[in-house]
CSV table of C-alpha atoms in Angstrom, one decimal:
chain,number,residue,atom,x,y,z
A,131,UNK,CA,236.8,-18.4,-111.7
A,132,UNK,CA,236.4,-21.6,-110.4
A,133,UNK,CA,233.2,-22.5,-109.1
A,134,UNK,CA,233.4,-25.9,-107.9
A,135,UNK,CA,236.4,-27.0,-105.5
A,136,UNK,CA,237.0,-29.7,-107.6
A,137,UNK,CA,239.4,-31.6,-110.1
A,138,UNK,CA,240.2,-34.9,-111.5
A,139,UNK,CA,242.5,-37.0,-114.0
A,140,UNK,CA,242.0,-39.9,-116.2
A,141,UNK,CA,243.8,-42.3,-117.9
A,142,UNK,CA,242.9,-45.3,-120.0
A,143,UNK,CA,239.9,-46.8,-118.2
A,144,UNK,CA,240.8,-45.5,-114.7
A,145,UNK,CA,240.6,-41.9,-113.3
A,146,UNK,CA,240.6,-40.2,-109.9
A,147,UNK,CA,238.3,-37.1,-108.9
A,148,UNK,CA,239.1,-34.9,-105.5
A,149,UNK,CA,236.9,-33.0,-103.8
A,150,UNK,CA,238.5,-30.0,-101.7
A,151,UNK,CA,236.3,-30.6,-98.5
A,152,UNK,CA,237.7,-27.7,-96.2
A,153,UNK,CA,239.8,-25.0,-96.7
A,154,UNK,CA,238.6,-24.7,-100.6
A,155,UNK,CA,238.3,-20.9,-100.2
A,156,UNK,CA,242.2,-20.6,-99.5
A,157,UNK,CA,242.7,-23.2,-102.2
A,158,UNK,CA,243.5,-23.1,-105.9
A,159,UNK,CA,244.2,-25.5,-108.6
A,160,UNK,CA,247.3,-26.1,-110.6
A,161,UNK,CA,247.4,-28.2,-113.8
A,162,UNK,CA,249.8,-29.0,-116.7
A,163,UNK,CA,250.5,-31.2,-119.7
A,164,UNK,CA,252.9,-33.4,-120.2
A,165,UNK,CA,256.2,-32.7,-122.1
A,166,UNK,CA,257.2,-29.5,-120.8
A,167,UNK,CA,258.7,-30.3,-117.6
A,168,UNK,CA,258.4,-33.6,-117.4
A,169,UNK,CA,256.5,-36.5,-119.4
A,170,UNK,CA,253.2,-36.2,-116.9
A,171,UNK,CA,249.9,-34.5,-117.0
A,172,UNK,CA,249.5,-33.4,-113.6
A,173,UNK,CA,247.1,-31.6,-111.4
A,174,UNK,CA,246.8,-30.7,-107.4
A,175,UNK,CA,245.3,-28.6,-105.4
A,176,UNK,CA,247.6,-25.5,-103.4
A,177,UNK,CA,246.5,-23.9,-100.2
A,178,UNK,CA,247.5,-20.0,-99.6
A,179,UNK,CA,248.0,-20.2,-96.0
A,180,UNK,CA,249.5,-17.0,-95.5
A,181,UNK,CA,248.0,-14.6,-97.8
A,182,UNK,CA,250.7,-11.6,-99.1
A,183,UNK,CA,250.8,-8.8,-101.3
A,184,UNK,CA,253.6,-5.9,-102.1
A,185,UNK,CA,253.1,-3.1,-100.6
A,186,UNK,CA,254.9,0.4,-102.9
A,187,UNK,CA,256.2,2.9,-100.1
A,188,UNK,CA,258.3,4.8,-102.9
A,189,UNK,CA,256.7,7.8,-102.1
A,190,UNK,CA,258.0,8.0,-98.4
A,191,UNK,CA,261.3,6.3,-98.9
A,192,UNK,CA,262.7,6.3,-102.5
A,193,UNK,CA,262.3,4.0,-105.1
A,194,UNK,CA,261.2,0.6,-102.7
A,195,UNK,CA,258.5,-2.0,-102.3
A,196,UNK,CA,258.0,-4.5,-99.6
A,197,UNK,CA,256.2,-7.6,-98.7
A,198,UNK,CA,253.1,-7.6,-96.7
A,199,UNK,CA,251.7,-10.5,-95.0
A,200,UNK,CA,248.5,-11.8,-93.3
A,201,UNK,CA,249.3,-11.4,-89.5
A,202,UNK,CA,248.5,-14.7,-88.8
A,203,UNK,CA,248.5,-18.3,-90.4
A,204,UNK,CA,245.1,-19.7,-91.8
A,205,UNK,CA,243.6,-21.8,-88.9
A,206,UNK,CA,241.0,-23.7,-90.5
A,207,UNK,CA,241.4,-27.3,-91.9
A,208,UNK,CA,242.5,-28.6,-95.0
A,209,UNK,CA,240.8,-31.9,-96.3
A,210,UNK,CA,240.8,-33.3,-99.9
A,211,UNK,CA,238.6,-36.2,-100.7
A,212,UNK,CA,239.7,-38.5,-103.3
A,213,UNK,CA,237.5,-40.9,-105.1
A,214,UNK,CA,238.9,-43.6,-107.6
A,215,UNK,CA,236.6,-44.5,-110.7
A,216,UNK,CA,236.6,-47.2,-113.0
A,217,UNK,CA,235.4,-48.2,-116.4
A,218,UNK,CA,232.3,-46.3,-117.6
A,219,UNK,CA,232.5,-43.8,-114.6
A,220,UNK,CA,236.3,-42.8,-115.3
A,221,UNK,CA,235.3,-40.0,-117.4
A,222,UNK,CA,234.1,-36.4,-116.5
A,223,UNK,CA,230.5,-37.8,-116.7
A,224,UNK,CA,231.2,-40.1,-114.3
A,225,UNK,CA,233.1,-37.6,-112.3
A,226,UNK,CA,229.9,-35.4,-111.8
A,227,UNK,CA,227.7,-38.2,-111.3
A,228,UNK,CA,229.7,-38.7,-108.1
A,229,UNK,CA,229.8,-35.4,-107.1
A,230,UNK,CA,226.0,-34.8,-107.6
A,231,UNK,CA,225.3,-38.0,-105.3
A,232,UNK,CA,228.2,-36.5,-103.0
A,233,UNK,CA,226.4,-32.9,-102.8
A,234,UNK,CA,222.7,-35.1,-102.4
A,235,UNK,CA,224.7,-36.9,-99.1
A,236,UNK,CA,226.6,-34.2,-97.6
A,237,UNK,CA,224.1,-30.5,-98.4
A,238,UNK,CA,220.8,-32.6,-99.1
A,239,UNK,CA,220.6,-31.5,-102.2
A,240,UNK,CA,217.0,-32.6,-103.5
A,241,UNK,CA,215.0,-32.6,-106.9
A,242,UNK,CA,212.9,-30.2,-108.5
A,243,UNK,CA,209.9,-30.6,-109.4
A,244,UNK,CA,208.5,-31.2,-113.0
A,245,UNK,CA,207.5,-28.5,-114.9
A,246,UNK,CA,205.4,-29.0,-118.3
A,247,UNK,CA,207.6,-26.2,-119.8
A,248,UNK,CA,210.9,-24.8,-119.7
A,249,UNK,CA,211.7,-21.9,-117.6
A,250,UNK,CA,211.9,-18.6,-119.2
A,251,UNK,CA,214.5,-16.3,-117.2
A,252,UNK,CA,213.5,-12.5,-117.9
A,253,UNK,CA,215.5,-9.7,-116.4
A,254,UNK,CA,214.2,-6.4,-116.6
A,255,UNK,CA,216.0,-3.5,-115.6
A,256,UNK,CA,214.2,-0.8,-113.6
A,257,UNK,CA,216.1,2.4,-113.2
A,258,UNK,CA,219.5,3.5,-114.3
A,259,UNK,CA,221.2,7.0,-113.5
A,260,UNK,CA,221.7,9.4,-116.5
A,261,UNK,CA,223.2,12.7,-116.9
A,262,UNK,CA,221.0,15.4,-117.8
A,263,UNK,CA,221.3,19.4,-118.0
A,264,UNK,CA,219.4,21.1,-115.2
A,265,UNK,CA,219.8,25.3,-115.8
A,266,UNK,CA,222.7,24.5,-118.0
A,267,UNK,CA,224.0,22.5,-115.4
A,268,UNK,CA,224.9,18.6,-115.6
A,269,UNK,CA,222.9,16.2,-113.1
A,270,UNK,CA,223.0,12.9,-112.5
A,271,UNK,CA,219.6,11.6,-112.2
A,272,UNK,CA,217.3,8.8,-112.1
A,273,UNK,CA,216.0,7.5,-114.7
A,274,UNK,CA,213.1,5.1,-115.6
A,275,UNK,CA,213.8,2.5,-118.3
A,276,UNK,CA,211.1,-0.3,-117.2
A,277,UNK,CA,208.6,1.1,-114.9
A,278,UNK,CA,206.4,-1.4,-112.8
A,279,UNK,CA,203.5,-0.6,-115.1
A,280,UNK,CA,205.7,-1.5,-118.1
A,281,UNK,CA,207.1,-4.8,-116.9
A,282,UNK,CA,203.1,-5.9,-116.9
A,283,UNK,CA,203.0,-4.9,-120.3
A,284,UNK,CA,206.2,-7.0,-121.6
A,285,UNK,CA,204.9,-9.7,-119.4
A,286,UNK,CA,201.6,-9.8,-120.9
A,287,UNK,CA,203.1,-9.8,-124.6
A,288,UNK,CA,205.3,-12.7,-123.6
A,289,UNK,CA,202.2,-14.6,-121.8
A,290,UNK,CA,200.3,-14.1,-124.9
A,291,UNK,CA,202.8,-15.5,-127.3
A,292,UNK,CA,202.9,-18.7,-125.2
A,293,UNK,CA,205.2,-18.4,-122.6
A,294,UNK,CA,203.5,-19.4,-119.2
A,295,UNK,CA,206.7,-19.9,-117.0
A,296,UNK,CA,208.0,-16.6,-116.7
A,297,UNK,CA,210.7,-16.4,-114.0
A,298,UNK,CA,211.1,-13.0,-113.3
A,299,UNK,CA,214.5,-11.0,-112.1
A,300,UNK,CA,213.8,-7.1,-111.6
A,301,UNK,CA,217.3,-5.3,-111.7
A,302,UNK,CA,217.0,-1.6,-110.3
A,303,UNK,CA,213.7,-1.9,-108.9
A,304,UNK,CA,214.4,-0.7,-105.6
A,305,UNK,CA,216.8,1.6,-103.4
A,306,UNK,CA,217.7,4.1,-106.1
A,307,UNK,CA,218.3,1.9,-109.5
A,308,UNK,CA,221.1,-0.5,-110.7
A,309,UNK,CA,223.6,0.7,-108.8
A,310,UNK,CA,221.4,0.7,-105.5
A,311,UNK,CA,222.5,1.7,-102.0
A,312,UNK,CA,223.3,-0.7,-99.2
A,313,UNK,CA,220.4,-2.9,-98.5
A,314,UNK,CA,219.7,-2.6,-94.9
A,315,UNK,CA,216.2,-1.1,-95.9
A,316,UNK,CA,214.2,-1.9,-99.3
A,317,UNK,CA,212.7,1.2,-101.0
A,318,UNK,CA,210.6,1.3,-103.9
A,319,UNK,CA,211.2,4.0,-106.8
A,320,UNK,CA,208.7,6.6,-107.0
A,321,UNK,CA,209.9,7.1,-111.0
A,322,UNK,CA,208.9,3.8,-111.5
A,323,UNK,CA,205.5,3.7,-110.2
A,324,UNK,CA,205.9,4.0,-106.3
A,325,UNK,CA,203.6,1.6,-103.9
A,326,UNK,CA,200.4,1.7,-106.2
A,327,UNK,CA,202.4,0.6,-109.6
A,328,UNK,CA,204.4,-2.0,-107.3
A,329,UNK,CA,201.5,-3.3,-105.9
A,330,UNK,CA,199.5,-3.6,-109.6
A,331,UNK,CA,202.9,-5.5,-110.6
A,332,UNK,CA,202.8,-8.1,-107.7
A,333,UNK,CA,198.8,-8.6,-108.5
A,334,UNK,CA,199.6,-9.5,-112.0
A,335,UNK,CA,202.8,-11.6,-111.1
A,336,UNK,CA,200.7,-13.8,-108.4
A,337,UNK,CA,197.7,-13.9,-110.4
A,338,UNK,CA,199.5,-15.7,-113.3
A,339,UNK,CA,202.0,-17.7,-110.6
A,340,UNK,CA,205.0,-16.0,-112.2
A,341,UNK,CA,208.1,-16.5,-109.7
A,342,UNK,CA,209.6,-13.0,-109.2
A,343,UNK,CA,213.0,-11.5,-107.3
A,344,UNK,CA,214.6,-8.1,-106.9
A,345,UNK,CA,218.1,-7.9,-107.5
A,346,UNK,CA,220.4,-6.7,-104.8
A,347,UNK,CA,224.1,-7.0,-104.0
A,348,UNK,CA,225.4,-7.6,-100.6
A,349,UNK,CA,228.9,-7.8,-101.2
A,350,UNK,CA,229.9,-4.6,-102.6
A,351,UNK,CA,228.6,-0.8,-101.7
A,352,UNK,CA,227.5,0.1,-105.1
A,353,UNK,CA,225.9,3.7,-104.5
A,354,UNK,CA,227.5,5.3,-101.1
A,355,UNK,CA,225.4,8.4,-100.0
A,356,UNK,CA,225.8,11.1,-97.4
A,357,UNK,CA,222.4,9.7,-95.5
A,358,UNK,CA,222.8,5.9,-95.6
A,359,UNK,CA,224.4,3.6,-92.9
A,360,UNK,CA,227.3,2.7,-94.9
A,361,UNK,CA,230.5,4.2,-93.9
A,362,UNK,CA,233.3,3.1,-95.6
A,363,UNK,CA,236.1,3.6,-92.8
A,364,UNK,CA,234.1,1.7,-90.7
A,365,UNK,CA,232.2,-0.9,-92.5
A,366,UNK,CA,234.4,-1.4,-95.6
A,367,UNK,CA,237.2,-4.2,-96.2
A,368,UNK,CA,240.9,-3.5,-95.6
A,369,UNK,CA,243.2,-4.7,-98.2
A,370,UNK,CA,246.6,-6.2,-97.2
A,371,UNK,CA,248.2,-3.1,-97.3
A,372,UNK,CA,245.6,-1.9,-94.5
A,373,UNK,CA,244.0,0.4,-97.4
A,374,UNK,CA,240.3,0.5,-97.5
A,375,UNK,CA,239.0,-1.8,-99.9
A,376,UNK,CA,237.4,-0.1,-102.9
A,377,UNK,CA,237.5,-0.9,-106.7
A,378,UNK,CA,236.9,1.1,-109.8
A,379,UNK,CA,235.4,0.1,-113.3
A,380,UNK,CA,237.7,0.2,-116.3
A,381,UNK,CA,237.5,1.8,-119.3
A,382,UNK,CA,237.4,-0.7,-122.2
A,383,UNK,CA,239.1,1.5,-124.6
A,384,UNK,CA,242.3,2.8,-122.8
A,385,UNK,CA,242.4,-0.2,-119.9
A,386,UNK,CA,242.8,2.4,-117.1
A,387,UNK,CA,240.5,2.9,-113.8
A,388,UNK,CA,237.6,5.0,-115.0
A,389,UNK,CA,237.7,7.4,-111.8
A,390,UNK,CA,234.5,9.1,-113.2
A,391,UNK,CA,232.2,6.3,-112.1
A,392,UNK,CA,233.8,6.5,-108.6
A,393,UNK,CA,234.8,3.7,-106.5
A,394,UNK,CA,232.7,0.7,-105.0
A,395,UNK,CA,233.7,-0.2,-101.8
A,396,UNK,CA,233.9,-3.9,-100.8
A,397,UNK,CA,231.8,-4.3,-97.7
A,398,UNK,CA,233.3,-6.1,-94.8
A,399,UNK,CA,231.8,-10.0,-94.4
A,400,UNK,CA,231.3,-8.9,-90.6
A,401,UNK,CA,228.9,-6.2,-91.8
A,402,UNK,CA,226.6,-8.6,-94.0
A,403,UNK,CA,224.7,-10.1,-91.3
A,404,UNK,CA,223.4,-6.7,-90.4
A,405,UNK,CA,222.6,-5.9,-94.1
A,406,UNK,CA,220.8,-9.2,-94.4
A,407,UNK,CA,218.7,-8.4,-91.3
A,408,UNK,CA,217.4,-5.2,-92.7
A,409,UNK,CA,217.2,-6.4,-96.2
A,410,UNK,CA,215.0,-9.5,-95.0
A,411,UNK,CA,212.8,-7.1,-93.0
A,412,UNK,CA,212.2,-4.8,-95.9
A,413,UNK,CA,211.1,-7.5,-98.3
A,414,UNK,CA,208.8,-8.8,-95.9
A,415,UNK,CA,207.5,-5.3,-95.4
A,416,UNK,CA,206.5,-5.4,-99.1
A,417,UNK,CA,205.4,-8.8,-99.2
A,418,UNK,CA,208.0,-9.3,-101.9
A,419,UNK,CA,209.1,-13.5,-101.9
A,420,UNK,CA,212.4,-13.6,-103.2
A,421,UNK,CA,215.6,-11.8,-103.7
A,422,UNK,CA,218.3,-12.4,-106.3
A,423,UNK,CA,221.7,-11.8,-105.0
A,424,UNK,CA,224.0,-10.5,-107.8
A,425,UNK,CA,227.4,-11.0,-106.4
A,426,UNK,CA,228.2,-13.1,-102.9
A,427,UNK,CA,228.0,-16.1,-104.9
A,428,UNK,CA,230.5,-15.2,-107.3
A,429,UNK,CA,233.1,-13.0,-105.2
A,430,UNK,CA,234.3,-13.8,-101.9
A,431,UNK,CA,236.2,-11.1,-100.3
A,432,UNK,CA,238.6,-11.1,-97.0
A,433,UNK,CA,239.0,-8.3,-94.5
A,434,UNK,CA,242.7,-7.6,-93.6
A,435,UNK,CA,241.6,-5.5,-90.6
A,436,UNK,CA,244.5,-6.2,-88.2
A,437,UNK,CA,242.2,-6.4,-84.8
A,438,UNK,CA,239.3,-8.2,-86.9
A,439,UNK,CA,240.7,-10.0,-89.8
A,440,UNK,CA,238.6,-12.4,-91.7
A,441,UNK,CA,239.9,-14.7,-94.2
A,442,UNK,CA,238.0,-16.1,-97.4
A,443,UNK,CA,237.5,-19.3,-95.7
A,444,UNK,CA,235.9,-17.4,-92.8
A,445,UNK,CA,234.1,-15.4,-95.1
A,446,UNK,CA,232.6,-18.3,-97.0
A,447,UNK,CA,231.4,-19.4,-93.7
A,448,UNK,CA,229.5,-16.1,-93.0
A,449,UNK,CA,227.9,-15.7,-96.6
A,450,UNK,CA,226.6,-19.8,-96.5
A,451,UNK,CA,224.9,-18.5,-92.9
A,452,UNK,CA,223.1,-15.7,-94.5
A,453,UNK,CA,221.9,-17.5,-97.4
A,454,UNK,CA,220.7,-20.2,-95.3
A,455,UNK,CA,219.1,-17.4,-92.7
A,456,UNK,CA,217.4,-16.1,-96.2
A,457,UNK,CA,215.9,-19.4,-96.8
A,458,UNK,CA,214.8,-19.8,-93.2
A,459,UNK,CA,212.9,-16.7,-93.5
A,460,UNK,CA,210.8,-18.0,-96.2
A,461,UNK,CA,212.4,-16.4,-99.0
A,462,UNK,CA,213.2,-17.8,-102.1
A,463,UNK,CA,216.7,-17.3,-103.3
A,464,UNK,CA,218.2,-16.5,-106.6
A,465,UNK,CA,222.3,-16.0,-107.6
A,466,UNK,CA,224.6,-15.4,-110.0
A,467,UNK,CA,227.4,-17.6,-110.6
A,468,UNK,CA,226.8,-20.0,-108.3
A,469,UNK,CA,229.6,-21.0,-106.1
A,470,UNK,CA,229.5,-24.1,-104.6
A,471,UNK,CA,229.0,-22.7,-101.0
A,472,UNK,CA,225.6,-21.6,-102.3
A,473,UNK,CA,224.4,-24.5,-104.2
A,474,UNK,CA,222.4,-26.2,-101.0
A,475,UNK,CA,220.2,-22.9,-100.6
A,476,UNK,CA,219.9,-21.4,-104.1
A,477,UNK,CA,216.6,-22.2,-106.0
A,478,UNK,CA,217.6,-20.7,-109.3
A,479,UNK,CA,221.2,-19.8,-110.6
A,480,UNK,CA,221.3,-17.1,-113.3
A,481,UNK,CA,224.6,-16.3,-115.4
A,482,UNK,CA,225.9,-19.9,-115.1
A,483,UNK,CA,229.6,-20.2,-117.3
A,484,UNK,CA,228.8,-21.9,-120.4
A,485,UNK,CA,232.3,-21.5,-122.0
A,486,UNK,CA,235.6,-22.3,-120.6
A,487,UNK,CA,238.0,-19.6,-119.9
A,488,UNK,CA,240.0,-20.7,-123.2
A,489,UNK,CA,243.5,-20.4,-121.4
A,490,UNK,CA,245.8,-22.2,-123.9
A,491,UNK,CA,245.8,-24.9,-121.9
A,492,UNK,CA,242.2,-25.8,-122.2
A,493,UNK,CA,241.0,-27.9,-125.3
A,494,UNK,CA,237.2,-28.1,-124.6
A,495,UNK,CA,234.4,-26.5,-122.9
A,496,UNK,CA,232.9,-28.8,-120.4
A,497,UNK,CA,229.7,-28.3,-118.9
A,498,UNK,CA,230.7,-29.7,-115.7
A,499,UNK,CA,228.6,-27.6,-113.2
A,500,UNK,CA,225.6,-28.0,-115.3
A,501,UNK,CA,226.0,-32.0,-115.4
A,502,UNK,CA,225.9,-31.7,-111.3
A,503,UNK,CA,223.3,-29.7,-110.5
A,504,UNK,CA,220.6,-30.0,-113.1
A,505,UNK,CA,217.4,-31.6,-111.8
A,506,UNK,CA,218.2,-30.1,-108.7
A,507,UNK,CA,218.7,-26.5,-109.1
A,508,UNK,CA,217.1,-24.9,-112.1
A,509,UNK,CA,220.0,-22.5,-114.0
A,510,UNK,CA,220.8,-20.2,-116.9
A,511,UNK,CA,223.4,-18.9,-118.6
A,512,UNK,CA,223.9,-15.2,-119.8
A,513,UNK,CA,221.0,-13.6,-121.3
A,514,UNK,CA,220.8,-14.6,-125.3
A,515,UNK,CA,220.2,-10.8,-126.3
A,516,UNK,CA,223.3,-9.9,-124.6
A,517,UNK,CA,225.7,-12.7,-126.1
A,518,UNK,CA,228.3,-11.6,-128.6
A,519,UNK,CA,226.8,-14.4,-130.6
A,520,UNK,CA,223.3,-14.8,-130.2
A,521,UNK,CA,222.8,-17.7,-132.6
A,522,UNK,CA,225.6,-19.7,-130.7
A,523,UNK,CA,224.4,-19.0,-127.3
A,524,UNK,CA,220.9,-20.7,-128.4
A,525,UNK,CA,222.8,-23.7,-129.1
A,526,UNK,CA,224.7,-23.7,-125.9
A,527,UNK,CA,221.7,-23.4,-123.9
A,528,UNK,CA,220.3,-26.5,-125.9
A,529,UNK,CA,223.6,-28.8,-125.3
A,530,UNK,CA,223.6,-27.8,-121.4
A,531,UNK,CA,219.9,-27.8,-120.9
A,532,UNK,CA,219.8,-24.2,-119.7
A,533,UNK,CA,216.5,-22.3,-119.3
A,534,UNK,CA,216.0,-19.4,-121.9
A,535,UNK,CA,217.2,-16.3,-120.7
A,536,UNK,CA,216.5,-12.5,-121.8
A,537,UNK,CA,217.3,-9.2,-120.7
A,538,UNK,CA,214.5,-6.3,-121.4
A,539,UNK,CA,214.1,-3.0,-120.9
A,540,UNK,CA,211.0,-1.0,-122.1
A,541,UNK,CA,212.8,2.0,-123.2
A,542,UNK,CA,214.6,2.3,-126.8
A,543,UNK,CA,218.2,1.2,-126.8
A,544,UNK,CA,219.8,4.8,-127.3
A,545,UNK,CA,218.4,5.6,-123.4
A,546,UNK,CA,221.9,3.9,-122.4
A,547,UNK,CA,224.2,5.6,-124.7
A,548,UNK,CA,227.0,7.7,-122.7
A,549,UNK,CA,225.8,6.4,-119.5
A,550,UNK,CA,227.6,3.5,-117.4
A,551,UNK,CA,224.8,1.3,-118.1
A,552,UNK,CA,226.0,1.0,-121.7
A,553,UNK,CA,226.3,-3.0,-121.1
A,554,UNK,CA,222.4,-3.1,-121.8
A,555,UNK,CA,223.1,-1.8,-125.2
A,556,UNK,CA,220.8,-4.5,-126.7
A,557,UNK,CA,217.8,-5.1,-124.5
A,558,UNK,CA,215.2,-3.0,-126.1
A,559,UNK,CA,212.2,-5.5,-125.9
A,560,UNK,CA,210.4,-4.6,-129.1
A,561,UNK,CA,213.6,-5.7,-131.3
A,562,UNK,CA,213.4,-9.2,-129.3
A,563,UNK,CA,210.4,-10.1,-128.8
A,564,UNK,CA,209.4,-12.3,-131.8
A,565,UNK,CA,212.9,-13.9,-131.8
A,566,UNK,CA,212.4,-14.6,-128.2
A,567,UNK,CA,208.9,-16.2,-128.6
A,568,UNK,CA,210.2,-18.4,-131.6
A,569,UNK,CA,213.2,-19.4,-129.6
A,570,UNK,CA,211.2,-20.3,-126.7
A,571,UNK,CA,208.6,-22.3,-128.5
A,572,UNK,CA,211.3,-24.3,-130.5
A,573,UNK,CA,213.2,-24.8,-127.1
A,574,UNK,CA,210.0,-26.0,-125.4
A,575,UNK,CA,209.1,-28.5,-128.2
A,576,UNK,CA,212.8,-29.8,-128.0
A,577,UNK,CA,213.5,-30.1,-124.2
A,578,UNK,CA,210.3,-29.2,-122.6
A,579,UNK,CA,209.7,-33.0,-121.2
A,580,UNK,CA,213.4,-32.9,-119.4
A,581,UNK,CA,212.7,-30.0,-117.7
A,582,UNK,CA,213.7,-31.5,-114.3
A,583,UNK,CA,216.1,-34.4,-115.7
A,584,UNK,CA,219.6,-34.8,-114.8
A,585,UNK,CA,222.4,-35.0,-117.5
A,586,UNK,CA,223.9,-38.5,-117.0
A,587,UNK,CA,226.4,-38.2,-120.2
A,588,UNK,CA,228.1,-35.7,-121.8
A,589,UNK,CA,230.6,-36.3,-125.3
A,590,UNK,CA,232.2,-34.5,-128.1
A,591,UNK,CA,231.4,-36.9,-131.3
A,592,UNK,CA,233.6,-34.7,-133.9
A,593,UNK,CA,235.1,-31.8,-134.1
A,594,UNK,CA,232.6,-28.6,-132.7
A,595,UNK,CA,229.9,-31.6,-132.4
A,596,UNK,CA,228.6,-32.5,-129.0
A,597,UNK,CA,225.9,-34.8,-127.5
A,598,UNK,CA,224.1,-34.6,-123.9
A,599,UNK,CA,222.5,-37.4,-122.6
A,600,UNK,CA,219.4,-37.0,-120.1
A,601,UNK,CA,218.2,-39.7,-117.8
A,602,UNK,CA,215.1,-40.5,-119.7
A,603,UNK,CA,217.2,-41.6,-122.6
A,604,UNK,CA,216.6,-38.3,-124.7
A,605,UNK,CA,219.7,-37.2,-126.6
A,606,UNK,CA,220.8,-34.1,-128.2
A,607,UNK,CA,223.6,-33.6,-130.5
A,608,UNK,CA,224.8,-30.1,-131.4
A,609,UNK,CA,226.5,-28.9,-134.4
A,610,UNK,CA,228.6,-25.8,-134.2
A,611,UNK,CA,230.1,-26.0,-137.8
A,612,UNK,CA,228.8,-23.7,-140.2
A,613,UNK,CA,228.8,-27.1,-142.5
A,614,UNK,CA,226.3,-30.1,-142.2
A,615,UNK,CA,228.0,-32.9,-140.2
A,616,UNK,CA,226.7,-36.8,-140.3
A,617,UNK,CA,227.2,-38.3,-137.1
A,618,UNK,CA,225.8,-41.7,-135.6
A,619,UNK,CA,223.7,-42.1,-138.8
A,620,UNK,CA,222.3,-38.8,-138.2
A,621,UNK,CA,222.5,-35.8,-140.6
A,622,UNK,CA,222.6,-32.4,-138.7
A,623,UNK,CA,222.8,-29.0,-140.8
A,624,UNK,CA,225.2,-26.3,-139.9
A,625,UNK,CA,224.7,-24.3,-136.4
A,626,UNK,CA,221.6,-26.8,-135.8
A,627,UNK,CA,220.7,-29.5,-133.5
A,628,UNK,CA,218.9,-32.9,-133.3
A,629,UNK,CA,216.8,-34.2,-130.6
A,630,UNK,CA,216.6,-38.0,-130.2
A,631,UNK,CA,213.4,-39.2,-128.2
A,632,UNK,CA,213.2,-42.6,-127.5
A,633,UNK,CA,215.8,-43.4,-130.4
A,634,UNK,CA,214.0,-41.5,-133.0
A,635,UNK,CA,214.9,-38.2,-134.1
A,636,UNK,CA,212.2,-35.4,-133.1
């Protein structure tokens, strides 16, 4: 996943940085190292002007496949802006600085207000679906895992532990749970507490000045019911092969499609404006001040209907317009991932990537996106309690200046066993509460005073040792080695970090 349409290269004290200004949704970046084909490192952009795919028609005419092309060429502009950098600007820190200034001028990105404490991003999971036996018949029923009242209890325990800057994302709080219906309206869930319970939760959040967002998706139909307004044949996108666009979850044990879970339909970008209109109306009726969009700032989908074709660039423009509509309606906006077109509108970004894809050509993980947006858009990475190595995840958040992020449920962990929601396998809040409070205090003491500070420099000091410099001069050195290291005259224990403020160790 490339979240930003940029690339660059450095040699000695000179570098160039490129921004794909137009046509970025149709582009890809190709890079290779020297010594394979020629003696040069190379990087460039490519543009797919006529998307194509292979259609298997062997069922109709024997063993035969044909190539299917988009019926028209891409009609938009293609524009790449190059900036040449030298001396102290000729590295990825200089590239991030230039791109940040570019976004300020072109899209009006503005600085965030300083907060005395780092944000605590709390994702709560409301309702899931689970199979229960009813008169001996297996029935897929809605099951609450964190009711509205239980959400208050969790936040109250965090508050008593010293967390006073909670940013709540409530997943599965409306519209039939995590895999919700298409949000052309917004309906509370009676099993979670209904209107009375939700109003009590809202009063608590407003009293404590906690920002909150209900999590919804607009790019996919996660739960298509008989009585909703979504009709796959009319409202779903089409693949280039003219089939209705649907996707399946994969069984991680067999690596094949899990048909038992049923498909998710890809919603045509042309239908998203009407969905957003209904969603905004529903949020306003419930006095909900913010929405978290889980998919549209991560995935961008075409619609290859022959008479109403929408390519990726057109889809990007539609999504951008809808994000702007959400903001103009007075709502706060949180997004997952953070594709470039969401940056001018997002107040918060969650699940921002903190590691590279580890392709063989990749040597290091560079927090480039964080270096561009810190101080302008608040962000956090994956929940610490869902990371494969929570200690490393905590260190990574310190290195990249991310907010603290945990995902909790009130019910015990076994509730998600043998469900489609086993990705929440480690979310029981009782298990993580003390550790979350301990880490938040540690993180806040170290970096609370740089909560709105941009990252001006990031560099590798030694193997698995990295330094981040904030604009007020605060420096953080993180050691991912298991053994202690000594760098720049500073001794750092294994899997630990040091903060220097005003040139002194903190």
